[in-house]
Short mmCIF file of C-alpha atoms and ligand atoms in Angstrom, two decimals:
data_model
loop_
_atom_site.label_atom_id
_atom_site.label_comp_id
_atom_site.label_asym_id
_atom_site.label_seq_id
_atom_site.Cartn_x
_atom_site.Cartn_y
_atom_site.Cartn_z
CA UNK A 1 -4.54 10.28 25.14
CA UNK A 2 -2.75 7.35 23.75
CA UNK A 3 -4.97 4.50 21.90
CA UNK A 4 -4.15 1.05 23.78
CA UNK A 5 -4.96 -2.36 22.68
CA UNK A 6 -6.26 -5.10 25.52
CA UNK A 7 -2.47 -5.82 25.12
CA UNK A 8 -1.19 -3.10 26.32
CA UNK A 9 0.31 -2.03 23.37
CA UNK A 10 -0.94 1.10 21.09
CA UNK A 11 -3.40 0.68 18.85
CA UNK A 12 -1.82 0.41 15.44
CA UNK A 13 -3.64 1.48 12.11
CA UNK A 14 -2.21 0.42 8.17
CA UNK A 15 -3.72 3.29 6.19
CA UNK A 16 -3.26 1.93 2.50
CA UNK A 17 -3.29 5.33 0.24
CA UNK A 18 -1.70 7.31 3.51
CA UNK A 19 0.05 9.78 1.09
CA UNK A 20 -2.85 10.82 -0.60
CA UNK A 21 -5.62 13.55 -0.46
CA UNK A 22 -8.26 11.93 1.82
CA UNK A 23 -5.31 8.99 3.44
CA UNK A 24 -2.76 11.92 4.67
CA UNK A 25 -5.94 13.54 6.47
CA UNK A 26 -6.73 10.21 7.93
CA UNK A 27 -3.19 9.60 9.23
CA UNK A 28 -3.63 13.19 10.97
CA UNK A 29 -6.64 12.11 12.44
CA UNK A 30 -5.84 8.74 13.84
CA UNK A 31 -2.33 9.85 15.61
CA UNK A 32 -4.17 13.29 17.01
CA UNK A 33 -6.52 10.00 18.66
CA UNK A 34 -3.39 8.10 19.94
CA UNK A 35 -2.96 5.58 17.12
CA UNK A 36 0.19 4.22 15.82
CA UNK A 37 -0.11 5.05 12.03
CA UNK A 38 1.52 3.09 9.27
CA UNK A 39 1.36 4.53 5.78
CA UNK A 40 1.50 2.35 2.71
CA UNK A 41 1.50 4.29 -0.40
CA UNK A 42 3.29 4.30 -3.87
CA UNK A 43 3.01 7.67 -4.38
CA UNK A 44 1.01 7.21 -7.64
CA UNK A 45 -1.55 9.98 -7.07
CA UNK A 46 -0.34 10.60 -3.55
CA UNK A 47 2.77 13.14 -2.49
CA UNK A 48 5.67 12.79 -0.08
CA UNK A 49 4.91 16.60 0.90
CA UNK A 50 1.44 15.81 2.44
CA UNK A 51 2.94 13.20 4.84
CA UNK A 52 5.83 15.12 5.08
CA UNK A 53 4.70 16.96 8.41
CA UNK A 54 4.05 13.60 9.90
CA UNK A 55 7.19 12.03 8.79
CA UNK A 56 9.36 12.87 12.32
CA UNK A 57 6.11 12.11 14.47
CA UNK A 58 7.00 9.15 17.07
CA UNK A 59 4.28 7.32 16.24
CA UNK A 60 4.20 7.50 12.60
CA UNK A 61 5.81 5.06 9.72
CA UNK A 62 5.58 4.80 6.34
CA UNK A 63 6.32 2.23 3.77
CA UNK A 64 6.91 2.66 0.52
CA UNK A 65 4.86 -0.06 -1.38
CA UNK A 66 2.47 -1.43 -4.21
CA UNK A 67 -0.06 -2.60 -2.69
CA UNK A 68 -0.51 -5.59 -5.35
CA UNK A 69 2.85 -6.28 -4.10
CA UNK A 70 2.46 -6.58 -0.43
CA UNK A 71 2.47 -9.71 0.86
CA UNK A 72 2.79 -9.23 4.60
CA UNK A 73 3.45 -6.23 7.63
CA UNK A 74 6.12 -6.75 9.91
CA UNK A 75 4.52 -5.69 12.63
CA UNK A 76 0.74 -5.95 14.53
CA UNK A 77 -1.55 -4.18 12.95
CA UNK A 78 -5.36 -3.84 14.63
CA UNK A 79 -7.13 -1.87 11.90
CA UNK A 80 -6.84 -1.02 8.02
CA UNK A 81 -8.06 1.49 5.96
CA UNK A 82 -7.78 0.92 2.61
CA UNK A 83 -7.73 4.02 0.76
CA UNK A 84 -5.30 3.47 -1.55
CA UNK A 85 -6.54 4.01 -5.35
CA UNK A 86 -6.10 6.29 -8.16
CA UNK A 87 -9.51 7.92 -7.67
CA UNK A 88 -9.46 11.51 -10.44
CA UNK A 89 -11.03 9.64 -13.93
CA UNK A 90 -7.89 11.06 -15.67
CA UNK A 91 -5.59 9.50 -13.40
CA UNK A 92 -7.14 5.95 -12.71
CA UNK A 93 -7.97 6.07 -16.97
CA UNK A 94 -4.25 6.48 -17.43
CA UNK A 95 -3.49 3.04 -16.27
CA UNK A 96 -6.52 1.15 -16.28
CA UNK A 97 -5.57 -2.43 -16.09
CA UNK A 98 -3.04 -1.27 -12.72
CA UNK A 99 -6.41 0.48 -11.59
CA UNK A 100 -8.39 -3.12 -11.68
CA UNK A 101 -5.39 -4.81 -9.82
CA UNK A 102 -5.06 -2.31 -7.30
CA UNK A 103 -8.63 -2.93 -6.77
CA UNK A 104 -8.81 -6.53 -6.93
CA UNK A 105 -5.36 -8.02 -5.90
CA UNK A 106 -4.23 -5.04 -3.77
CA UNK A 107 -7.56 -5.54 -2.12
CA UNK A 108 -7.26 -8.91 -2.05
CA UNK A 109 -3.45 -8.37 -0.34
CA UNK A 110 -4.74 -6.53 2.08
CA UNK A 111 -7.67 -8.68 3.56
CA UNK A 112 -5.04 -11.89 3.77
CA UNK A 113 -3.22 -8.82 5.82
CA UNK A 114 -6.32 -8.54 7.96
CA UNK A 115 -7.04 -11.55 8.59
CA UNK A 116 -3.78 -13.00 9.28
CA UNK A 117 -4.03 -10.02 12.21
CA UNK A 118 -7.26 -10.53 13.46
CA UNK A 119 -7.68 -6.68 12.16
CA UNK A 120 -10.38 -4.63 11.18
CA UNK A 121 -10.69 -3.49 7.74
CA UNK A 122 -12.48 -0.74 6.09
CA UNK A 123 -12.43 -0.49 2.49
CA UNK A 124 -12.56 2.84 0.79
CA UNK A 125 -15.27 2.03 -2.04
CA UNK A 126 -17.40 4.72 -4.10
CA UNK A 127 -20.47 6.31 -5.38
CA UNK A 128 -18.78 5.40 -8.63
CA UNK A 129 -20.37 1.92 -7.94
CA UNK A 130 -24.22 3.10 -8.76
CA UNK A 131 -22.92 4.32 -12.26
CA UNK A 132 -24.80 6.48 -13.88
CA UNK A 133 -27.55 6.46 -11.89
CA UNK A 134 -31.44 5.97 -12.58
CA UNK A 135 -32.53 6.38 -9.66
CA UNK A 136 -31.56 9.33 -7.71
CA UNK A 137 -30.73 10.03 -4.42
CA UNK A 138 -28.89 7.03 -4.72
CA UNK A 139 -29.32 4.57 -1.52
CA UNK A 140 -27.49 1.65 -0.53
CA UNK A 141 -29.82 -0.72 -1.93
CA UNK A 142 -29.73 0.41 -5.64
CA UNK A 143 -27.75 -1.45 -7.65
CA UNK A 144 -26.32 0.88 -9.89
CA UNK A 145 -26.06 1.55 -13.55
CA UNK A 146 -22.76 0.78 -14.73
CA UNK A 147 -20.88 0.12 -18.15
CA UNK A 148 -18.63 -2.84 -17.21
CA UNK A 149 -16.98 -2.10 -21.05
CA UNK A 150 -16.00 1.54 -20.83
CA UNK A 151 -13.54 3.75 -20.17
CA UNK A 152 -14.71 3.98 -16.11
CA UNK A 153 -14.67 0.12 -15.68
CA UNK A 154 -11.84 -0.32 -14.31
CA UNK A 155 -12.78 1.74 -11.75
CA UNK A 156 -16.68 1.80 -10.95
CA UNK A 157 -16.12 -2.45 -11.64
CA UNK A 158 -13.04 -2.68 -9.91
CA UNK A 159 -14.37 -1.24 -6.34
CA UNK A 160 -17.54 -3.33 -7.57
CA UNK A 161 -15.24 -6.25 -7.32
CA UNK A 162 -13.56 -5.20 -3.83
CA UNK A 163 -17.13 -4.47 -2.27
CA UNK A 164 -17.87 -8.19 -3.33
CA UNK A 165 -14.61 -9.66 -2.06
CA UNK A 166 -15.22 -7.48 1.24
CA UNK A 167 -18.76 -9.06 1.84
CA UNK A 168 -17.15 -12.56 1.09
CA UNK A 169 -14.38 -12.50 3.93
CA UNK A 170 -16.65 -11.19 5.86
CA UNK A 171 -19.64 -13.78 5.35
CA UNK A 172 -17.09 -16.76 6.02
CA UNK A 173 -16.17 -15.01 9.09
CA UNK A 174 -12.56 -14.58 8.16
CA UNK A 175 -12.33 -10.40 8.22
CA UNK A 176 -14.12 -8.38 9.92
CA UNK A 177 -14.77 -6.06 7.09
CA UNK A 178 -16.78 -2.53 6.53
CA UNK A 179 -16.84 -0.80 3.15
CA UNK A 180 -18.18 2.82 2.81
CA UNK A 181 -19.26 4.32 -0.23
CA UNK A 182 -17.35 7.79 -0.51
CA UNK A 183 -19.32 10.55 -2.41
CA UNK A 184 -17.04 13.28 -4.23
CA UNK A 185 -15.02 14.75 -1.58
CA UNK A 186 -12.55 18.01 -1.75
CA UNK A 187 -10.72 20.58 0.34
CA UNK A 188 -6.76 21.00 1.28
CA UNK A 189 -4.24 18.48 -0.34
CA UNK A 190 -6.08 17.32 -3.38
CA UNK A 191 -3.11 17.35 -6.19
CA UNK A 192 -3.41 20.53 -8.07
CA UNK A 193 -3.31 18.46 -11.56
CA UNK A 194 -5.46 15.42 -10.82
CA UNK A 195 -8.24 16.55 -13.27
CA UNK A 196 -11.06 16.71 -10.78
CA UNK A 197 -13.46 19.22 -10.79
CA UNK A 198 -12.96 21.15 -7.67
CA UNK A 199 -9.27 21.52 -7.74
CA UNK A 200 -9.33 21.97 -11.86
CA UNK A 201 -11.69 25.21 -11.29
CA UNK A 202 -9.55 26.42 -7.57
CA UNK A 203 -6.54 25.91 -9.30
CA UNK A 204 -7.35 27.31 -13.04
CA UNK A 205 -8.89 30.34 -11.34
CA UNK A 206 -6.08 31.46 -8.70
CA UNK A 207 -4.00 31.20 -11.98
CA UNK A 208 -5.80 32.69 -14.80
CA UNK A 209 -6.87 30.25 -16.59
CA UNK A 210 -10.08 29.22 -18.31
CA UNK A 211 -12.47 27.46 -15.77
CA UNK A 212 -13.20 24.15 -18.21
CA UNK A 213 -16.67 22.90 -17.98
CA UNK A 214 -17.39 19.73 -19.62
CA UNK A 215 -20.29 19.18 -21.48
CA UNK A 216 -23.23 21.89 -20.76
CA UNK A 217 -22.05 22.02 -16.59
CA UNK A 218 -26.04 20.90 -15.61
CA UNK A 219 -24.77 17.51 -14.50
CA UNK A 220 -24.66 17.46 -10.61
CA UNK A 221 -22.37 16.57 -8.34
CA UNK A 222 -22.90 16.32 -4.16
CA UNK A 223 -19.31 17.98 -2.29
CA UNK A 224 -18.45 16.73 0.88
CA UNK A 225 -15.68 18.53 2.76
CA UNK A 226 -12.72 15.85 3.72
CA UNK A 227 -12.66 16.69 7.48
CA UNK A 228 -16.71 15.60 6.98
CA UNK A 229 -15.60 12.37 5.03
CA UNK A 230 -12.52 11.77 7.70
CA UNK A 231 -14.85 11.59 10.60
CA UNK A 232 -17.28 9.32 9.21
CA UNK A 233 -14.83 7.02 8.47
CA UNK A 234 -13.68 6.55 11.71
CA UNK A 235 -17.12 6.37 12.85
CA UNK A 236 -17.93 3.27 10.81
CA UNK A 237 -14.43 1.53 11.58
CA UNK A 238 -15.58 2.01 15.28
CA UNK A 239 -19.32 1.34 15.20
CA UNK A 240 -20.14 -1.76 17.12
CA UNK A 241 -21.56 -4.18 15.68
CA UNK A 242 -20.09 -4.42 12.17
CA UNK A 243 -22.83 -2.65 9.85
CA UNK A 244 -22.29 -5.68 7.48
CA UNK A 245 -24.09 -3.60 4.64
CA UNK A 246 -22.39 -0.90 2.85
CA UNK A 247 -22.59 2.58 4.01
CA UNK A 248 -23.12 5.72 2.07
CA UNK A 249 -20.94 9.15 3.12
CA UNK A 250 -21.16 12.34 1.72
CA UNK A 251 -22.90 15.45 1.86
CA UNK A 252 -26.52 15.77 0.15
CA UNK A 253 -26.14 18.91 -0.49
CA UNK A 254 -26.21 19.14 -4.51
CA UNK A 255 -25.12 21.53 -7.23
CA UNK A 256 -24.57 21.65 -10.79
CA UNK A 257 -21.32 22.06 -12.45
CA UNK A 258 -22.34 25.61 -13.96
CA UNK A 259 -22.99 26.48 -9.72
CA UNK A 260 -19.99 25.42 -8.67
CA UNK A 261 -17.81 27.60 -11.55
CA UNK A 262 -19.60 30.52 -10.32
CA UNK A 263 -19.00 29.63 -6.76
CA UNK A 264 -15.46 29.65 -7.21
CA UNK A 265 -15.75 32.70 -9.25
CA UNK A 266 -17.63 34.81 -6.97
CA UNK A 267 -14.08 33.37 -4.50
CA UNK A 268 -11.70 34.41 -6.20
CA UNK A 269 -10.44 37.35 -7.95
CA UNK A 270 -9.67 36.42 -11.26
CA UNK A 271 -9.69 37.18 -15.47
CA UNK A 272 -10.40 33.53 -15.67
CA UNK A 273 -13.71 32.67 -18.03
CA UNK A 274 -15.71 29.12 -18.51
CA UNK A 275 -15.01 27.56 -21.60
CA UNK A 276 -16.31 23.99 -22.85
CA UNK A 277 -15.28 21.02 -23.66
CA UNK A 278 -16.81 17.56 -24.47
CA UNK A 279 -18.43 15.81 -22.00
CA UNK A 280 -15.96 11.97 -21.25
CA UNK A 281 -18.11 9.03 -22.03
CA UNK A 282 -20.11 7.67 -19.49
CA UNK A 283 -19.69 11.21 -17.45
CA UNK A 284 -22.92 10.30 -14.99
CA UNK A 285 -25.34 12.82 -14.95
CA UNK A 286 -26.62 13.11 -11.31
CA UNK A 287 -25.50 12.43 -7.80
CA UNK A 288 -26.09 12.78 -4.58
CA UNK A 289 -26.51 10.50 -1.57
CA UNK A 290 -28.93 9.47 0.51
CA UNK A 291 -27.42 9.03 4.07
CA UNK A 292 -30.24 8.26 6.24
CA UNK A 293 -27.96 4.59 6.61
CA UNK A 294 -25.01 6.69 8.02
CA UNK A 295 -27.45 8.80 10.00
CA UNK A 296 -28.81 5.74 11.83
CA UNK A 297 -26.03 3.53 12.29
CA UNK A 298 -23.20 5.87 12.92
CA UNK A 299 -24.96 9.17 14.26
CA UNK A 300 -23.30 11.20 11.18
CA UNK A 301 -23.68 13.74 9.06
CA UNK A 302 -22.05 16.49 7.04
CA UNK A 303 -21.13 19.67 9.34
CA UNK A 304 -19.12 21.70 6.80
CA UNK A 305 -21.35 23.33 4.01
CA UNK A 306 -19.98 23.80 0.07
CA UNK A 307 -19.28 27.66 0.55
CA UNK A 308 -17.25 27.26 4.00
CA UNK A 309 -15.04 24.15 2.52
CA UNK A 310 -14.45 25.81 -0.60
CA UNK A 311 -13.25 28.73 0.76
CA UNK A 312 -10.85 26.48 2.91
CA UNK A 313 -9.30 25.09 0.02
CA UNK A 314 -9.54 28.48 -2.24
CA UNK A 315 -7.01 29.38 0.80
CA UNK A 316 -5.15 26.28 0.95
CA UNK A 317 -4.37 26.19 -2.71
CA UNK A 318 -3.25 29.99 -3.42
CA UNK A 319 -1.05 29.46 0.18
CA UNK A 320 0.58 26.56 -1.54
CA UNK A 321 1.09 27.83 -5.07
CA UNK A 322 3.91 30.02 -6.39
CA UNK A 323 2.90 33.60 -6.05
CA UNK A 324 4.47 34.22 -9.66
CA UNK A 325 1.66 32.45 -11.04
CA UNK A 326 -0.89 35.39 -10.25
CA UNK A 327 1.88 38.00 -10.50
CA UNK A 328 2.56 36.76 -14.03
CA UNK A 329 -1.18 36.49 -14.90
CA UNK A 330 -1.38 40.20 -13.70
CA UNK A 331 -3.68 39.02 -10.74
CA UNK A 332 -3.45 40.54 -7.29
CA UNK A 333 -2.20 38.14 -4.44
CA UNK A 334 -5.06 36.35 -2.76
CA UNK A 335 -5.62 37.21 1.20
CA UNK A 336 -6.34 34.16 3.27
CA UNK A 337 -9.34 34.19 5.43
CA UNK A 338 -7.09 32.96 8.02
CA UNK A 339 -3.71 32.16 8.11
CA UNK A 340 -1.75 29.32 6.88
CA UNK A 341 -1.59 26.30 8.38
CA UNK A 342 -0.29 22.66 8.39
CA UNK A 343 -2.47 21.94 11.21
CA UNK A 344 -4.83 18.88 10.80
CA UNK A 345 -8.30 19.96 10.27
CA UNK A 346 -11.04 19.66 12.97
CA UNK A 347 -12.89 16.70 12.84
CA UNK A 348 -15.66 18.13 14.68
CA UNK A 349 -17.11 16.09 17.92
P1 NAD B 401 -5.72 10.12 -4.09
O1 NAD B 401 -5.40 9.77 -5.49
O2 NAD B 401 -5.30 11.45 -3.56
O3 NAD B 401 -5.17 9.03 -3.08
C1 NAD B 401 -4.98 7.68 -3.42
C2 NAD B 401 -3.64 7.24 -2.83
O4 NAD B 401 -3.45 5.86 -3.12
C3 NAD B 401 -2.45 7.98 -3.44
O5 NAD B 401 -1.57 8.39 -2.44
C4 NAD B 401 -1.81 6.93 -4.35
O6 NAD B 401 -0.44 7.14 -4.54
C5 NAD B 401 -2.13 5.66 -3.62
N1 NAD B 401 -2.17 4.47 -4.47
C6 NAD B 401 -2.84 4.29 -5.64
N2 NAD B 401 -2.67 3.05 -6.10
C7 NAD B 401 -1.85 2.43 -5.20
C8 NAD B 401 -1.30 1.12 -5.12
N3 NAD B 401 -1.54 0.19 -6.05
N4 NAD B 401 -0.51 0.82 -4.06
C9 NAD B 401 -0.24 1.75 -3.10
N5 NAD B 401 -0.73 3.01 -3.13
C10 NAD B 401 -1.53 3.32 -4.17
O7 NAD B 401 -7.30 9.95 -3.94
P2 NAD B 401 -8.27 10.27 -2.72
O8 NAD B 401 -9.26 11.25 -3.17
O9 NAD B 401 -7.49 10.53 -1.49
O10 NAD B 401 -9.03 8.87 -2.61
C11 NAD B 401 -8.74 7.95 -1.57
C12 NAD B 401 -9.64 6.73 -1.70
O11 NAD B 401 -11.01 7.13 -1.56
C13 NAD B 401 -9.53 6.02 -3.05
O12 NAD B 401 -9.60 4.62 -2.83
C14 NAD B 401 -10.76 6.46 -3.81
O13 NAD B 401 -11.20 5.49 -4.72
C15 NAD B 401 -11.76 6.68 -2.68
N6 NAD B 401 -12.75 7.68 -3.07
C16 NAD B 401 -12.43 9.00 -3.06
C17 NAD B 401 -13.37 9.94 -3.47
C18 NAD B 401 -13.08 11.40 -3.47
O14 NAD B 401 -13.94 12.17 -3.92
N7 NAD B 401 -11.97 11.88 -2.94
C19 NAD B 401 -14.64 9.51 -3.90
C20 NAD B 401 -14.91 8.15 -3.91
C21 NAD B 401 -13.96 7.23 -3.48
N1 UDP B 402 -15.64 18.23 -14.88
C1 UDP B 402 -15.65 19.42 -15.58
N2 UDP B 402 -14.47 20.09 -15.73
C2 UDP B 402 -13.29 19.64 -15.23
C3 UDP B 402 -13.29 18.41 -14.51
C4 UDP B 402 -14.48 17.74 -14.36
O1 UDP B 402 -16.70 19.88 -16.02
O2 UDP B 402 -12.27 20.33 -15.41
C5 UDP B 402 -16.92 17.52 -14.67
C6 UDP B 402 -16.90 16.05 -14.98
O3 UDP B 402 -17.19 15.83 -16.36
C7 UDP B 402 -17.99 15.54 -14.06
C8 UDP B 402 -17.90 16.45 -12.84
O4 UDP B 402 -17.21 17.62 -13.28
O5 UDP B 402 -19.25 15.72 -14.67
C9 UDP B 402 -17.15 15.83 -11.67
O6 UDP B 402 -15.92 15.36 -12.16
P1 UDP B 402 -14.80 14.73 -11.22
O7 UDP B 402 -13.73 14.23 -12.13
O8 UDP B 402 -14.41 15.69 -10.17
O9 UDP B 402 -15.53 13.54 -10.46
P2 UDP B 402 -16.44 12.32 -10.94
O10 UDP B 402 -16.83 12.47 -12.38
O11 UDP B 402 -15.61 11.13 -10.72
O12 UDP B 402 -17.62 12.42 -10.05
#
């Protein structure tokens, strides 16, 4: 069922980040509901290969494009999503003062966007924002713990900054702006090298390799499946009225780094062993969210629990990777629990 505006014409969505992990998900998602999807992405973190299934799809564009540099969209656009953000510490660290832009001027960029469309905008912000956090689960209403000198700044201050420019244009009445506050999230897609912790232990296991733990692996982290994160999104683009407050999304379930290694170890067949390394500065030591806000306002919550996503992306990640890599760690090939596909996930009811 195609998505039609009161003009007739199909619904069209910018997804800022659209060649990422969670954006390339979202794209699926919108054009399985009838959306015209335009990409913007600059393939910093994001890859050509996860849009690539999308690229002959009639209703599908992308556009190759800084997002600090875009000025304007030659087309109508009724919604954006803007997802787009280096979001593994190793990767938005690499190019910190680019990471602040992206967050402030890109951000920026894409409001004037919205509001020279009349278009809803929802802006991809993150549990990053509470820090390290002292008070724990963390709720909407705490205000976070956060070094605005350290390495993380231009990350946890940057999306600090974008919350704050959201709430603006949308207190003067000039966007109609919702910002969510992503928890971590994993499962198909995630770039095999991007340093986070679920596809660093998948990815180090299928392949031999020491499973690094940094620090003493008791800090905690709360996993949300993407198809999970995907469908709350949508929710809170759609809910009317506007929320106006920031909304928490993620899945409360939570487990220490030391659980998670021997998740993935009890997954997959492997020679692999945990070895540590220093923990990065300002590493926080707890999370998890509280999501009675999303509960409430959107009528969501996580469906897909830790063991069932990881095993989904335990799949997805020795389908996509060379099988030389086991056969030259002396590893026997990995049998999917079901078979391969490019298939968008199920975003549940
Ligand atoms: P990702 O790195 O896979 O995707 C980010 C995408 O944005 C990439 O395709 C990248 O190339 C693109 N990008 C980065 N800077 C850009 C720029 N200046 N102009 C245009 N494109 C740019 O990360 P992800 O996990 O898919 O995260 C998506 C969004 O969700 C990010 O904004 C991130 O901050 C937020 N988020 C994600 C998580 C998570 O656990 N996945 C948690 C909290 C917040
Ligand atoms: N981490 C780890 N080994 C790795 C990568 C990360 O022990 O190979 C730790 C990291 O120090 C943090 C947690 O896992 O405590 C989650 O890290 P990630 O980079 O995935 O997300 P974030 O710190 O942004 O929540």
């Amino acid at each position: 069922m195609l998505q039609r505006t009161e003009r007739g014409q199909l619904k069209t969505v910018l997804v800022a980040g659209g060649a990422g992990f969670v954006g390339s998900h979202l794209c699926d998602a919108l054009l399985a509901k009838g959306c015209r999807v335009i990409a913007v992405d600059c393939y910093l973190t994001g890859s050509e290969a996860n849009i690539r299934p999308l690229k002959n799809h009639p209703n599908f564009r992308m556009i190759e494009k800084d997002i600090c540099d875009l000025k304007v969209i030659d087309e109508p656009v009724d919604e954006i999503y803007n997802l787009a953000c280096a979001a593994s510490p190793p990767a938005y660290q690499a190019d910190p003062v680019h990471t602040m832009m992206t967050c402030v001027v890109g951000t920026g960029n894409l409001l004037a966007i919205a509001q020279a469309n009349g278009a809803s905008f929802l802006q991809a912000s993150t549990s990053e924002v509470y820090g390290d956090p002292e008070e724990h689960p963390q709720r909407e209403d705490y205000r976070g713990n956060v070094s605005c000198t350290g390495p993380r700044a231009c990350y946890d201050e940057g999306k600090r900054a974008a919350e704050a420019l959201c709430f603006d244009m949308l207190r003067a009445g000039r966007v109609d702006a919702r910002v969510v506050r992503i928890f971590n999230t994993y499962g198909p897609r995630m770039a095999p090298d991007d340093g986070r912790i679920v596809s660093n232990l998948v990815v180090q296991a299928l392949s031999g390799e020491p499973l690094t733990i940094y620090g003493t692996g008791e800090q905690t982290r709360s996993f949300c499946f993407v198809s999970d994160l995907v469908a709350g999104l949508v929710k809170l683009m759609e809910v009317d009225p506007n929320p106006g407050q920031p909304v928490n999304i993620g899945n409360p379930g939570e487990f220490t780094i030391n659980e998670l290694a021997d998740m993935v170890l009890a997954m997959v067949p492997t020679r692999s062993r945990i070895v540590h390394h220093p923990l990065p500065m300002d590493d926080p030591q707890r999370r998890r969210p509280d999501i009675d806000r999303a509960k409430e306002l959107l009528g969501w919550e996580p469906r897909v629990a830790l063991a069932e996503g990881l095993r989904q992306t335990v799949d997805w990640f020795s389908s996509t990777m060379p099988p030389e890599i086991r056969r030259r760690a002396g590893l026997p090939p990995i049998v999917p629990s079901r078979p391969r596909t490019d298939a968008p996930l199920s975003l549940g009811a």
